[in-house]
Short mmCIF file of C-alpha atoms in Angstrom, two decimals:
data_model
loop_
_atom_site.label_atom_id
_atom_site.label_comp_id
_atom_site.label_asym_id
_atom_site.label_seq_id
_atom_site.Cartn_x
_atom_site.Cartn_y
_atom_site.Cartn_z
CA UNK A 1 -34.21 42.68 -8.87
CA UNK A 2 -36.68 39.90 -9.94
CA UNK A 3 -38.36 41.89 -12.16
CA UNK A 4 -41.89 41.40 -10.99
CA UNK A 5 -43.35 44.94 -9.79
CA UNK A 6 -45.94 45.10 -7.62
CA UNK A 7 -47.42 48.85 -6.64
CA UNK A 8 -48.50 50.31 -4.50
CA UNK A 9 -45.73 49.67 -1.67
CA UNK A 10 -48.01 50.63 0.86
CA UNK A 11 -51.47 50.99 1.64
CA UNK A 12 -53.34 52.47 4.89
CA UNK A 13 -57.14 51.95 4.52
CA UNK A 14 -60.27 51.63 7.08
CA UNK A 15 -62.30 48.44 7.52
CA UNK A 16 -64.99 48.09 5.41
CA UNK A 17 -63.06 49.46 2.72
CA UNK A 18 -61.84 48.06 -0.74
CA UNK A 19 -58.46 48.26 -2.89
CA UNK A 20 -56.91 46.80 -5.62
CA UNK A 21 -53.54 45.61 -5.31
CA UNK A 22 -51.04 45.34 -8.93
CA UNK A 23 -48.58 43.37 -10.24
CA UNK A 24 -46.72 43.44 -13.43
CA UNK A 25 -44.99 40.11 -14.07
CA UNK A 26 -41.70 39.21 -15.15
CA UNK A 27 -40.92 39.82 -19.23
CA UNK A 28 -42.15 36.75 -20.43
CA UNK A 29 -43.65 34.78 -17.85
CA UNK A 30 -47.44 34.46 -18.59
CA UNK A 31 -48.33 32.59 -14.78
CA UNK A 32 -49.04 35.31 -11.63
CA UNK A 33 -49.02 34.07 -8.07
CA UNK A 34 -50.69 36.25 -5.18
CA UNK A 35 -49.74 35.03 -1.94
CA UNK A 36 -50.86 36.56 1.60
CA UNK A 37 -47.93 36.56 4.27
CA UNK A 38 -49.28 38.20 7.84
CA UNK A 39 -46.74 38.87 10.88
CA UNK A 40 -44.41 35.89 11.52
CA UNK A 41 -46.94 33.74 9.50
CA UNK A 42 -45.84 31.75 6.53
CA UNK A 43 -46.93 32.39 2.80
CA UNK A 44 -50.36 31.68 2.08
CA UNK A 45 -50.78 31.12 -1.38
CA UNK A 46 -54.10 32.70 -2.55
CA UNK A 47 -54.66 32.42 -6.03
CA UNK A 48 -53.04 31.43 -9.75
CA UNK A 49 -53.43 32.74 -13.42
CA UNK A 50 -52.02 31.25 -16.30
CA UNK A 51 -51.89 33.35 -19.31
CA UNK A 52 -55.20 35.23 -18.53
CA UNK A 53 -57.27 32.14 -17.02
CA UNK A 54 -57.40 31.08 -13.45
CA UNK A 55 -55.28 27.83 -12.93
CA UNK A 56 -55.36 27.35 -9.02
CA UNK A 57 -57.13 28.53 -6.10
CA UNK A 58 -55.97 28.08 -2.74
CA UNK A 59 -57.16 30.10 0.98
CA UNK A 60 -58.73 32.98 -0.78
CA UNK A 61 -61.92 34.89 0.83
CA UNK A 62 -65.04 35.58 -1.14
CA UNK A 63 -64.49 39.52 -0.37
CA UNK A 64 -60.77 38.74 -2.18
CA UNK A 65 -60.86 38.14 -5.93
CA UNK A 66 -58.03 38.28 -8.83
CA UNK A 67 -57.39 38.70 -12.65
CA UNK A 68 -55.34 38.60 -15.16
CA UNK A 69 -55.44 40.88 -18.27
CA UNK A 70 -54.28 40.26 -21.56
CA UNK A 71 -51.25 42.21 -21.15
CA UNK A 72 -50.30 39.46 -18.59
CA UNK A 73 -50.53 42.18 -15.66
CA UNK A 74 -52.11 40.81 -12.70
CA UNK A 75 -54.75 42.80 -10.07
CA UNK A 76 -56.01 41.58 -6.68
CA UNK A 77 -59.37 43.21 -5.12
CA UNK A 78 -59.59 43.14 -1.62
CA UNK A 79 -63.09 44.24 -0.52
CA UNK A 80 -64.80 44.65 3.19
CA UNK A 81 -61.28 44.75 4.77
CA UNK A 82 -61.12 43.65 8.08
CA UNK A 83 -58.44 44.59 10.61
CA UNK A 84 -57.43 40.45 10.47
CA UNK A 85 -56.35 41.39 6.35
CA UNK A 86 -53.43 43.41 7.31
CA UNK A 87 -50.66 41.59 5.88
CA UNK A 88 -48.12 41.64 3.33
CA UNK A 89 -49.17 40.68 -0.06
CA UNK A 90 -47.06 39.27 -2.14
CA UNK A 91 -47.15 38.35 -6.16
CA UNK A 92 -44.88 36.17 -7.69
CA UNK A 93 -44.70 35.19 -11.73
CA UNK A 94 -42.94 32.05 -13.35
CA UNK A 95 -42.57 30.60 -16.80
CA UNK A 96 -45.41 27.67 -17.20
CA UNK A 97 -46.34 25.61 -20.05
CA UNK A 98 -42.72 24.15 -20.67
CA UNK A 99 -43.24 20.42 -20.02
CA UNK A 100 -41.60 19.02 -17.15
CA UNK A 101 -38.92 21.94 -17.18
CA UNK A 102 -38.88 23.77 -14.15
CA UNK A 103 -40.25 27.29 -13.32
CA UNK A 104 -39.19 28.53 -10.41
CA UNK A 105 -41.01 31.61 -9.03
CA UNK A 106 -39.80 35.03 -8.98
CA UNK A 107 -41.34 37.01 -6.40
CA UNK A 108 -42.44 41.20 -6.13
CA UNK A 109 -41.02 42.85 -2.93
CA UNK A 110 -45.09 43.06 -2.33
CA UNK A 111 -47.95 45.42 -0.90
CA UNK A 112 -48.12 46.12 2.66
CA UNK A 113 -51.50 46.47 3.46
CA UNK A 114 -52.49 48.40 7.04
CA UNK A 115 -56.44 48.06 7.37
CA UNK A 116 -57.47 50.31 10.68
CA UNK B 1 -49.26 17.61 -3.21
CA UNK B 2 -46.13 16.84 -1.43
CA UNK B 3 -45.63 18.02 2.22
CA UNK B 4 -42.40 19.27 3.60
CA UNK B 5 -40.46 18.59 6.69
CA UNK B 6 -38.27 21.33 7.73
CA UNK B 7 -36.54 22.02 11.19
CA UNK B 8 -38.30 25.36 13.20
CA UNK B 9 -35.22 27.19 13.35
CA UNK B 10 -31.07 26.63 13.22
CA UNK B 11 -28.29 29.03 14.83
CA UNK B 12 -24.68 28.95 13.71
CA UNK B 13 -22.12 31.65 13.24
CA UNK B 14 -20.16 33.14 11.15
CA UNK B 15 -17.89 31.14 8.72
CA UNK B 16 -19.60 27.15 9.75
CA UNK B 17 -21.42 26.07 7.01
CA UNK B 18 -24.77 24.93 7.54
CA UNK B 19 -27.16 22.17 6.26
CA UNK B 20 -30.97 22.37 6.12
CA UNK B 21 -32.85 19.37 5.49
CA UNK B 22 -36.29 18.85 4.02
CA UNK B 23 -38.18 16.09 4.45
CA UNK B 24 -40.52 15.15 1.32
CA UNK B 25 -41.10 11.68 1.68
CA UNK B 26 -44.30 11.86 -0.97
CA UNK B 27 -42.50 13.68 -3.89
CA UNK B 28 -44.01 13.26 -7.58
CA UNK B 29 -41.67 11.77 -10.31
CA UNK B 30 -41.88 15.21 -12.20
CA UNK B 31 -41.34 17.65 -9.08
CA UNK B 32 -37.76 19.60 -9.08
CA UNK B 33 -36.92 20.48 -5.51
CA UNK B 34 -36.65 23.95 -5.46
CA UNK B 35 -35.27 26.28 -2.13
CA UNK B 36 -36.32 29.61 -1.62
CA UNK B 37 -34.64 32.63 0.87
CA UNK B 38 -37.10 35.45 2.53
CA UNK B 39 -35.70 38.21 4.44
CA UNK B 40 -37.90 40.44 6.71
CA UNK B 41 -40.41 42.16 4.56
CA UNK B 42 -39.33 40.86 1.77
CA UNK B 43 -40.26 38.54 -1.23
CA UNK B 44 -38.93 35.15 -1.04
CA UNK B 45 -35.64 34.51 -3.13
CA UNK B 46 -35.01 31.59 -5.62
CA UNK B 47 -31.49 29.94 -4.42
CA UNK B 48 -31.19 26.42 -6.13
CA UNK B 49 -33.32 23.88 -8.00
CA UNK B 50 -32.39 20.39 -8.28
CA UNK B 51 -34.01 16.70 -9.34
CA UNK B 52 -31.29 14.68 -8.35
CA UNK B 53 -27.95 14.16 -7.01
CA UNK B 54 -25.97 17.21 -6.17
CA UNK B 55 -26.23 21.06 -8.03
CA UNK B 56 -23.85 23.64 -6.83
CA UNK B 57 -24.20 27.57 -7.97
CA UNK B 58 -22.40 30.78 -6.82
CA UNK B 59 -24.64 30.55 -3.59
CA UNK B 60 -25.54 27.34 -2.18
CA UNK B 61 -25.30 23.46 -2.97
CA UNK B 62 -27.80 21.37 -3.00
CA UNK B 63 -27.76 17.34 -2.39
CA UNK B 64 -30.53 14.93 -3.04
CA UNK B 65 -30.24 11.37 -2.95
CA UNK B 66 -31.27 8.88 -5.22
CA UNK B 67 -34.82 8.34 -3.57
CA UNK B 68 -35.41 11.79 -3.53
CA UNK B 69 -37.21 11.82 0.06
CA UNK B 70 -35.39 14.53 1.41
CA UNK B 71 -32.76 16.97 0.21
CA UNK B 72 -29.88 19.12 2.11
CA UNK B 73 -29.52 22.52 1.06
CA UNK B 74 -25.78 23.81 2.12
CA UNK B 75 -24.58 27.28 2.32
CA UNK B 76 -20.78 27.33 3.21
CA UNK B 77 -18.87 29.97 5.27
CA UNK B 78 -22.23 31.62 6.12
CA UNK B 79 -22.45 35.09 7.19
CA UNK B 80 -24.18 37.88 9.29
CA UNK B 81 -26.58 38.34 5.71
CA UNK B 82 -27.52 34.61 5.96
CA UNK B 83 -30.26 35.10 8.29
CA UNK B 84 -33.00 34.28 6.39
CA UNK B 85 -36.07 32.34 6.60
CA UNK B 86 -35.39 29.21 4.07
CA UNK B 87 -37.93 27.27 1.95
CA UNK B 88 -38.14 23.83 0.34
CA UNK B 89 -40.88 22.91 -2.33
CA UNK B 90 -41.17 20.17 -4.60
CA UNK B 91 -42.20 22.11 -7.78
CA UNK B 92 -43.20 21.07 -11.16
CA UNK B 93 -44.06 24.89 -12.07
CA UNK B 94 -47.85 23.35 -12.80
CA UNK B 95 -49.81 24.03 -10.12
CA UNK B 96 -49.99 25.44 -6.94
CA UNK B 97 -47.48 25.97 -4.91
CA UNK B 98 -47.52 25.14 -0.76
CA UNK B 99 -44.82 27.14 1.25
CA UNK B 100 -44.35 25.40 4.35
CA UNK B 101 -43.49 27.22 7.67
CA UNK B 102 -39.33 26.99 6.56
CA UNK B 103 -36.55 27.06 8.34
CA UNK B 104 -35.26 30.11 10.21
CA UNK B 105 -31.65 30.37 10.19
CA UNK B 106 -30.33 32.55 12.71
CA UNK B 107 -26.16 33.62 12.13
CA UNK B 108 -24.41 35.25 15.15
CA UNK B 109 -21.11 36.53 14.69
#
């Protein structure tokens, strides 16, 4: 168990549609990852937040946006789906602001998201 | 950022041990090199994190020589459970984080 919880663990929804994906991150670790994996595809990373503020941004759509809230909880709104936004989605959390120490990420088992 | 080398895919079976070698001829001073796992529908796994020379845990070692170009991530006596899809990534833990397309280890018995 990594300790990073992402809900729901499933999601059927029509195109054109929107839904908000969660993820609680591990006790402690103030940085959330969302990452977009499709079918035999590699991890995309989408987006990073760092103790409430976005740090990174990477192949994220203007229908997809992110936050973090205080309580270091993480949400990711998918909006306008498209049948090409099925995919798994995955969060991940790690321990930042440490120097040069390491963090390594600790991954959700993540949302799999069925747009029809 | 620093861009990773991997082979497509490797076979063995049961019991060999197997190397997988990355390729990061562009790594920053401060990276670690870090190795991930992903099974089928599943999140990827932390397995080892190194900077240099060689770090062993209860799963896999990991060698990096002293240029720290490339690194060798070993799991011996592999089995059946092995199969896995296997990640390298420089990683300072500051910024944002590249998986590449990995390594696909395939273990027949």
């Amino acid at each position: 168990d990594s300790g990073v919880t992402q809900t729901p663990k499933h999601l059927i929804t029509a195109t054109g549609q929107r839904v908000t994906l969660r993820c609680s991150p591990r006790s402690g670790d103030l940085s959330v990852y969302w990452y977009q994996q499709s079918l035999d595809q590699g991890l995309q990373f989408l987006i990073q937040y760092y103790n409430g503020e976005e740090r990174a941004k990477g192949n994220i759509l203007e229908r997809f946006s992110a936050q973090q809230f205080p309580d270091l909880h993480s949400e990711l709104n998918l909006s306008s789906l498209e049948l090409g936004d099925s995919a798994l989605y995955f969060c991940a959390s790690s321990s930042l602001g440490q120097g040069t120490v390491d963090s390594p990420l600790h991954f959700g088992n993540g949302t799999r998201l069925t747009v029809t | 950022l620093a861009k990773t080398t991997q082979p497509i895919s490797m076979d063995s079976y049961e019991g060999q041990e197997v190397n997988i070698t990355c390729s990061h001829n562009n790594i920053a001073t401060n990276d670690y090199i870090t190795w991930y796992q992903q099974f089928p529908s599943q999140g990827p796994r932390f397995i080892i994190q190194g900077y240099k020379t060689k770090v062993t845990n209860e799963v896999a070692s990991l060698f990096i020589p002293a240029d720290r170009k490339s690194s060798t991530l070993s799991l011996p006596r592999v089995s059946l459970s092995d199969t896995a899809v296997y990640y390298c990534l420089p990683d300072t833990g500051r910024r944002a984080l590249t998986f590449g397309s990995g390594t696909r280890l395939q273990v027949q018995p």
